[in-house]
Amino acid sequence: MIVSFILPTYAQEQNKYYSFDNISSNWNELDPYVKIQNNSFYLDLPDNVELSSELYSAVTNHLSSINEEIKENDLTIDVKTRRVYLPNQTFSTRSYGKNAVYFHWNYLEIYLDAGMVQSITTTGVGALWGLAGIYTPILAAHPVITLSIGAIFSLVANAVASSGIKDGIVLHLNFLGGGVTYIGRQ
């Protein structure tokens, strides 16, 4: 009689090492390790993930700057969505989408309704200046955005025009790498 035992095999996670040489400009690889506690972002690396000392210093300094700004401006992090909200933040929401801006630890999440998308498609960057009242306080409250509002609007307008989407759009503008890293329908 042959008895066989099936032993469970566990996939051992491989070690990961990140430095400025092998990480993307938007640091998205670190998303799973940026946690939220007590209305602050912090880096929680498992044993199998290591950062170069330069990258570790840059990430922790970046998170420290964001956390300080959150505290100073009485901002709130939504633990579920990971969005940072301004006090009493309200936006126009219509049946064809909403216009809104939220920031995360490494990117801005920008919502443009169908009317704004159509305006940008036909008139370009100028259409976004109508929303400057929404965007400016959020961008001004963020400690690490080094792009000017004009540069941000240009990046957004180019992404919208090249997307081919005619409905409401949501896009991610990474302020670390300075580019649009995601675009999709609302």
PDB file of C-alpha atoms in Angstrom:
ATOM      1  CA  MET A   1       0.000   0.000   0.000  1.00  0.00           C
ATOM      2  CA  ILE A   2       1.418   3.323  -1.042  1.00  0.00           C
ATOM      3  CA  VAL A   3       0.694   6.276   1.138  1.00  0.00           C
ATOM      4  CA  SER A   4       1.316   9.661  -0.273  1.00  0.00           C
ATOM      5  CA  PHE A   5       1.378  12.876   1.576  1.00  0.00           C
ATOM      6  CA  ILE A   6       0.634  16.116  -0.080  1.00  0.00           C
ATOM      7  CA  LEU A   7       2.492  18.790   1.726  1.00  0.00           C
ATOM      8  CA  PRO A   8       1.316  22.311   1.233  1.00  0.00           C
ATOM      9  CA  THR A   9       3.748  24.405  -0.665  1.00  0.00           C
ATOM     10  CA  TYR A  10       3.909  28.066  -0.021  1.00  0.00           C
ATOM     11  CA  ALA A  11       5.148  30.516  -2.539  1.00  0.00           C
ATOM     12  CA  GLN A  12       7.897  32.361  -0.824  1.00  0.00           C
ATOM     13  CA  GLU A  13       7.856  36.014  -1.750  1.00  0.00           C
ATOM     14  CA  GLN A  14      11.019  37.056  -3.482  1.00  0.00           C
ATOM     15  CA  ASN A  15      13.151  39.783  -2.055  1.00  0.00           C
ATOM     16  CA  LYS A  16      12.646  43.161  -3.681  1.00  0.00           C
ATOM     17  CA  TYR A  17      15.180  45.952  -3.729  1.00  0.00           C
ATOM     18  CA  TYR A  18      14.278  49.432  -4.925  1.00  0.00           C
ATOM     19  CA  SER A  19      16.566  52.336  -5.636  1.00  0.00           C
ATOM     20  CA  PHE A  20      16.327  55.375  -7.871  1.00  0.00           C
ATOM     21  CA  ASP A  21      17.834  53.190 -10.615  1.00  0.00           C
ATOM     22  CA  ASN A  22      14.997  50.656 -10.742  1.00  0.00           C
ATOM     23  CA  ILE A  23      11.854  52.391  -9.491  1.00  0.00           C
ATOM     24  CA  SER A  24       9.385  54.281 -11.669  1.00  0.00           C
ATOM     25  CA  SER A  25       9.299  58.063 -11.525  1.00  0.00           C
ATOM     26  CA  ASN A  26       5.944  57.962  -9.716  1.00  0.00           C
ATOM     27  CA  TRP A  27       7.004  55.406  -7.075  1.00  0.00           C
ATOM     28  CA  ASN A  28       3.820  53.363  -7.654  1.00  0.00           C
ATOM     29  CA  GLU A  29       5.694  50.202  -6.671  1.00  0.00           C
ATOM     30  CA  LEU A  30       5.561  51.486  -3.105  1.00  0.00           C
ATOM     31  CA  ASP A  31       1.752  51.862  -2.995  1.00  0.00           C
ATOM     32  CA  PRO A  32       1.213  48.592  -1.094  1.00  0.00           C
ATOM     33  CA  TYR A  33       3.674  49.709   1.571  1.00  0.00           C
ATOM     34  CA  VAL A  34       2.305  53.214   2.197  1.00  0.00           C
ATOM     35  CA  LYS A  35      -0.211  52.821   5.009  1.00  0.00           C
ATOM     36  CA  ILE A  36      -2.521  55.183   6.867  1.00  0.00           C
ATOM     37  CA  GLN A  37      -2.735  55.514  10.628  1.00  0.00           C
ATOM     38  CA  ASN A  38      -3.905  58.409  12.809  1.00  0.00           C
ATOM     39  CA  ASN A  39      -4.653  60.535   9.709  1.00  0.00           C
ATOM     40  CA  SER A  40      -1.056  60.195   8.481  1.00  0.00           C
ATOM     41  CA  PHE A  41       0.750  58.267   5.772  1.00  0.00           C
ATOM     42  CA  TYR A  42       3.650  56.045   6.794  1.00  0.00           C
ATOM     43  CA  LEU A  43       5.936  53.525   5.112  1.00  0.00           C
ATOM     44  CA  ASP A  44       5.578  49.919   6.299  1.00  0.00           C
ATOM     45  CA  LEU A  45       8.040  47.674   4.501  1.00  0.00           C
ATOM     46  CA  PRO A  46       7.827  43.898   4.914  1.00  0.00           C
ATOM     47  CA  ASP A  47      11.005  41.926   5.568  1.00  0.00           C
ATOM     48  CA  ASN A  48      11.410  41.014   1.889  1.00  0.00           C
ATOM     49  CA  VAL A  49      11.391  44.631   0.617  1.00  0.00           C
ATOM     50  CA  GLU A  50      14.397  46.895   0.912  1.00  0.00           C
ATOM     51  CA  LEU A  51      14.973  50.455  -0.285  1.00  0.00           C
ATOM     52  CA  SER A  52      18.288  52.106  -0.961  1.00  0.00           C
ATOM     53  CA  SER A  53      19.156  54.617   1.740  1.00  0.00           C
ATOM     54  CA  GLU A  54      18.678  57.490  -0.741  1.00  0.00           C
ATOM     55  CA  LEU A  55      15.233  56.304  -1.833  1.00  0.00           C
ATOM     56  CA  TYR A  56      14.175  55.512   1.728  1.00  0.00           C
ATOM     57  CA  SER A  57      15.179  59.007   2.798  1.00  0.00           C
ATOM     58  CA  ALA A  58      13.332  60.609  -0.135  1.00  0.00           C
ATOM     59  CA  VAL A  59      10.138  58.615   0.504  1.00  0.00           C
ATOM     60  CA  THR A  60      10.076  59.247   4.240  1.00  0.00           C
ATOM     61  CA  ASN A  61      10.818  62.964   3.722  1.00  0.00           C
ATOM     62  CA  HIS A  62       8.035  63.128   1.142  1.00  0.00           C
ATOM     63  CA  LEU A  63       5.545  61.433   3.466  1.00  0.00           C
ATOM     64  CA  SER A  64       6.647  63.640   6.349  1.00  0.00           C
ATOM     65  CA  SER A  65       5.993  66.776   4.241  1.00  0.00           C
ATOM     66  CA  ILE A  66       2.549  65.551   3.251  1.00  0.00           C
ATOM     67  CA  ASN A  67       1.688  64.609   6.834  1.00  0.00           C
ATOM     68  CA  GLU A  68       2.776  68.002   8.118  1.00  0.00           C
ATOM     69  CA  GLU A  69       0.637  69.751   5.504  1.00  0.00           C
ATOM     70  CA  ILE A  70      -2.327  67.514   6.383  1.00  0.00           C
ATOM     71  CA  LYS A  71      -1.973  68.484  10.035  1.00  0.00           C
ATOM     72  CA  GLU A  72      -1.399  72.206   9.421  1.00  0.00           C
ATOM     73  CA  ASN A  73      -4.393  72.537   7.069  1.00  0.00           C
ATOM     74  CA  ASP A  74      -6.700  70.258   9.055  1.00  0.00           C
ATOM     75  CA  LEU A  75      -7.030  67.893   6.094  1.00  0.00           C
ATOM     76  CA  THR A  76      -8.462  64.393   6.350  1.00  0.00           C
ATOM     77  CA  ILE A  77      -7.326  61.130   4.751  1.00  0.00           C
ATOM     78  CA  ASP A  78     -10.140  58.781   3.795  1.00  0.00           C
ATOM     79  CA  VAL A  79      -8.774  55.378   4.780  1.00  0.00           C
ATOM     80  CA  LYS A  80     -10.890  53.517   2.189  1.00  0.00           C
ATOM     81  CA  THR A  81     -10.149  55.692  -0.856  1.00  0.00           C
ATOM     82  CA  ARG A  82      -6.764  56.980   0.380  1.00  0.00           C
ATOM     83  CA  ARG A  83      -7.795  60.465  -0.766  1.00  0.00           C
ATOM     84  CA  VAL A  84      -6.858  63.608   1.118  1.00  0.00           C
ATOM     85  CA  TYR A  85      -9.711  66.070   1.526  1.00  0.00           C
ATOM     86  CA  LEU A  86      -9.770  69.769   2.250  1.00  0.00           C
ATOM     87  CA  PRO A  87     -12.123  70.890   5.026  1.00  0.00           C
ATOM     88  CA  ASN A  88     -15.681  71.304   3.730  1.00  0.00           C
ATOM     89  CA  GLN A  89     -14.621  70.235   0.229  1.00  0.00           C
ATOM     90  CA  THR A  90     -17.546  70.339  -2.186  1.00  0.00           C
ATOM     91  CA  PHE A  91     -17.666  69.916  -5.937  1.00  0.00           C
ATOM     92  CA  SER A  92     -20.227  70.150  -8.645  1.00  0.00           C
ATOM     93  CA  THR A  93     -21.656  66.730  -9.453  1.00  0.00           C
ATOM     94  CA  ARG A  94     -24.017  66.279 -12.378  1.00  0.00           C
ATOM     95  CA  SER A  95     -25.493  63.325 -14.196  1.00  0.00           C
ATOM     96  CA  TYR A  96     -22.633  63.468 -16.705  1.00  0.00           C
ATOM     97  CA  GLY A  97     -19.855  63.406 -14.133  1.00  0.00           C
ATOM     98  CA  LYS A  98     -18.194  65.675 -11.635  1.00  0.00           C
ATOM     99  CA  ASN A  99     -15.354  68.142 -11.482  1.00  0.00           C
ATOM    100  CA  ALA A 100     -13.094  67.398  -8.530  1.00  0.00           C
ATOM    101  CA  VAL A 101      -9.491  67.076  -7.412  1.00  0.00           C
ATOM    102  CA  TYR A 102      -8.180  64.823  -4.663  1.00  0.00           C
ATOM    103  CA  PHE A 103      -4.610  64.168  -3.740  1.00  0.00           C
ATOM    104  CA  HIS A 104      -3.030  60.915  -2.705  1.00  0.00           C
ATOM    105  CA  TRP A 105       0.445  60.296  -1.367  1.00  0.00           C
ATOM    106  CA  ASN A 106       2.014  60.411  -4.840  1.00  0.00           C
ATOM    107  CA  TYR A 107      -0.525  61.729  -7.347  1.00  0.00           C
ATOM    108  CA  LEU A 108      -3.501  63.993  -7.954  1.00  0.00           C
ATOM    109  CA  GLU A 109      -6.786  62.339  -8.891  1.00  0.00           C
ATOM    110  CA  ILE A 110      -8.624  64.708 -11.223  1.00  0.00           C
ATOM    111  CA  TYR A 111     -12.259  64.305 -12.285  1.00  0.00           C
ATOM    112  CA  LEU A 112     -13.611  66.230 -15.274  1.00  0.00           C
ATOM    113  CA  ASP A 113     -17.258  66.018 -16.255  1.00  0.00           C
ATOM    114  CA  ALA A 114     -18.400  65.462 -19.853  1.00  0.00           C
ATOM    115  CA  GLY A 115     -19.010  69.178 -20.404  1.00  0.00           C
ATOM    116  CA  MET A 116     -15.471  70.030 -19.330  1.00  0.00           C
ATOM    117  CA  VAL A 117     -14.041  67.218 -21.487  1.00  0.00           C
ATOM    118  CA  GLN A 118     -15.923  68.591 -24.493  1.00  0.00           C
ATOM    119  CA  SER A 119     -14.713  72.134 -23.754  1.00  0.00           C
ATOM    120  CA  ILE A 120     -11.105  70.977 -23.427  1.00  0.00           C
ATOM    121  CA  THR A 121     -11.371  68.981 -26.645  1.00  0.00           C
ATOM    122  CA  THR A 122     -12.619  72.025 -28.578  1.00  0.00           C
ATOM    123  CA  THR A 123     -10.836  74.928 -26.867  1.00  0.00           C
ATOM    124  CA  GLY A 124      -7.836  73.350 -25.130  1.00  0.00           C
ATOM    125  CA  VAL A 125      -6.193  74.524 -21.925  1.00  0.00           C
ATOM    126  CA  GLY A 126      -8.330  77.667 -21.708  1.00  0.00           C
ATOM    127  CA  ALA A 127     -11.337  75.601 -20.627  1.00  0.00           C
ATOM    128  CA  LEU A 128      -9.516  74.492 -17.474  1.00  0.00           C
ATOM    129  CA  TRP A 129      -8.963  78.041 -16.265  1.00  0.00           C
ATOM    130  CA  GLY A 130     -12.702  78.129 -15.513  1.00  0.00           C
ATOM    131  CA  LEU A 131     -12.005  75.496 -12.852  1.00  0.00           C
ATOM    132  CA  ALA A 132      -9.006  77.324 -11.412  1.00  0.00           C
ATOM    133  CA  GLY A 133     -11.071  78.184  -8.328  1.00  0.00           C
ATOM    134  CA  ILE A 134     -11.421  74.459  -7.583  1.00  0.00           C
ATOM    135  CA  TYR A 135      -7.866  73.445  -8.389  1.00  0.00           C
ATOM    136  CA  THR A 136      -5.845  76.334  -6.970  1.00  0.00           C
ATOM    137  CA  PRO A 137      -6.629  75.830  -3.231  1.00  0.00           C
ATOM    138  CA  ILE A 138      -5.920  72.108  -3.487  1.00  0.00           C
ATOM    139  CA  LEU A 139      -2.670  72.590  -5.367  1.00  0.00           C
ATOM    140  CA  ALA A 140      -1.608  75.393  -3.033  1.00  0.00           C
ATOM    141  CA  ALA A 141      -2.258  73.196   0.015  1.00  0.00           C
ATOM    142  CA  HIS A 142      -0.047  70.422  -1.284  1.00  0.00           C
ATOM    143  CA  PRO A 143       3.557  70.716  -0.110  1.00  0.00           C
ATOM    144  CA  VAL A 144       5.373  68.834  -2.853  1.00  0.00           C
ATOM    145  CA  ILE A 145       3.726  69.854  -6.093  1.00  0.00           C
ATOM    146  CA  THR A 146       6.424  71.725  -7.955  1.00  0.00           C
ATOM    147  CA  LEU A 147       4.579  72.007 -11.250  1.00  0.00           C
ATOM    148  CA  SER A 148       2.872  75.300 -11.997  1.00  0.00           C
ATOM    149  CA  ILE A 149      -0.891  75.349 -12.469  1.00  0.00           C
ATOM    150  CA  GLY A 150      -0.312  76.168 -16.144  1.00  0.00           C
ATOM    151  CA  ALA A 151       1.923  73.100 -16.572  1.00  0.00           C
ATOM    152  CA  ILE A 152      -0.624  70.924 -14.787  1.00  0.00           C
ATOM    153  CA  PHE A 153      -3.427  72.245 -16.979  1.00  0.00           C
ATOM    154  CA  SER A 154      -1.331  71.592 -20.100  1.00  0.00           C
ATOM    155  CA  LEU A 155      -0.653  67.989 -19.055  1.00  0.00           C
ATOM    156  CA  VAL A 156      -4.344  67.456 -18.289  1.00  0.00           C
ATOM    157  CA  ALA A 157      -5.520  69.060 -21.559  1.00  0.00           C
ATOM    158  CA  ASN A 158      -3.082  66.962 -23.617  1.00  0.00           C
ATOM    159  CA  ALA A 159      -4.180  63.757 -21.844  1.00  0.00           C
ATOM    160  CA  VAL A 160      -7.865  64.556 -22.378  1.00  0.00           C
ATOM    161  CA  ALA A 161      -7.400  65.460 -26.047  1.00  0.00           C
ATOM    162  CA  SER A 162      -5.376  62.333 -26.794  1.00  0.00           C
ATOM    163  CA  SER A 163      -7.634  59.954 -24.830  1.00  0.00           C
ATOM    164  CA  GLY A 164     -10.538  60.021 -27.263  1.00  0.00           C
ATOM    165  CA  ILE A 165     -12.957  59.808 -24.308  1.00  0.00           C
ATOM    166  CA  LYS A 166     -15.980  62.067 -24.761  1.00  0.00           C
ATOM    167  CA  ASP A 167     -17.644  61.327 -21.399  1.00  0.00           C
ATOM    168  CA  GLY A 168     -16.498  62.314 -17.937  1.00  0.00           C
ATOM    169  CA  ILE A 169     -12.861  61.465 -17.280  1.00  0.00           C
ATOM    170  CA  VAL A 170     -10.815  60.576 -14.233  1.00  0.00           C
ATOM    171  CA  LEU A 171      -7.061  60.857 -14.508  1.00  0.00           C
ATOM    172  CA  HIS A 172      -4.064  60.527 -12.240  1.00  0.00           C
ATOM    173  CA  LEU A 173      -1.421  63.218 -12.502  1.00  0.00           C
ATOM    174  CA  ASN A 174       1.714  62.085 -10.757  1.00  0.00           C
ATOM    175  CA  PHE A 175       3.415  65.073  -9.173  1.00  0.00           C
ATOM    176  CA  LEU A 176       6.598  63.106  -8.480  1.00  0.00           C
ATOM    177  CA  GLY A 177       7.234  62.139 -12.096  1.00  0.00           C
ATOM    178  CA  GLY A 178       5.231  65.008 -13.562  1.00  0.00           C
ATOM    179  CA  GLY A 179       3.009  63.037 -15.939  1.00  0.00           C
ATOM    180  CA  VAL A 180      -0.406  61.483 -16.385  1.00  0.00           C
ATOM    181  CA  THR A 181      -0.201  57.842 -15.271  1.00  0.00           C
ATOM    182  CA  TYR A 182      -3.862  56.803 -15.612  1.00  0.00           C
ATOM    183  CA  ILE A 183      -6.866  57.981 -17.589  1.00  0.00           C
ATOM    184  CA  GLY A 184     -10.315  56.424 -17.744  1.00  0.00           C
ATOM    185  CA  ARG A 185     -14.048  57.073 -17.810  1.00  0.00           C
ATOM    186  CA  GLN A 186     -15.840  58.311 -14.707  1.00  0.00           C
TER     187      GLN A 186
END
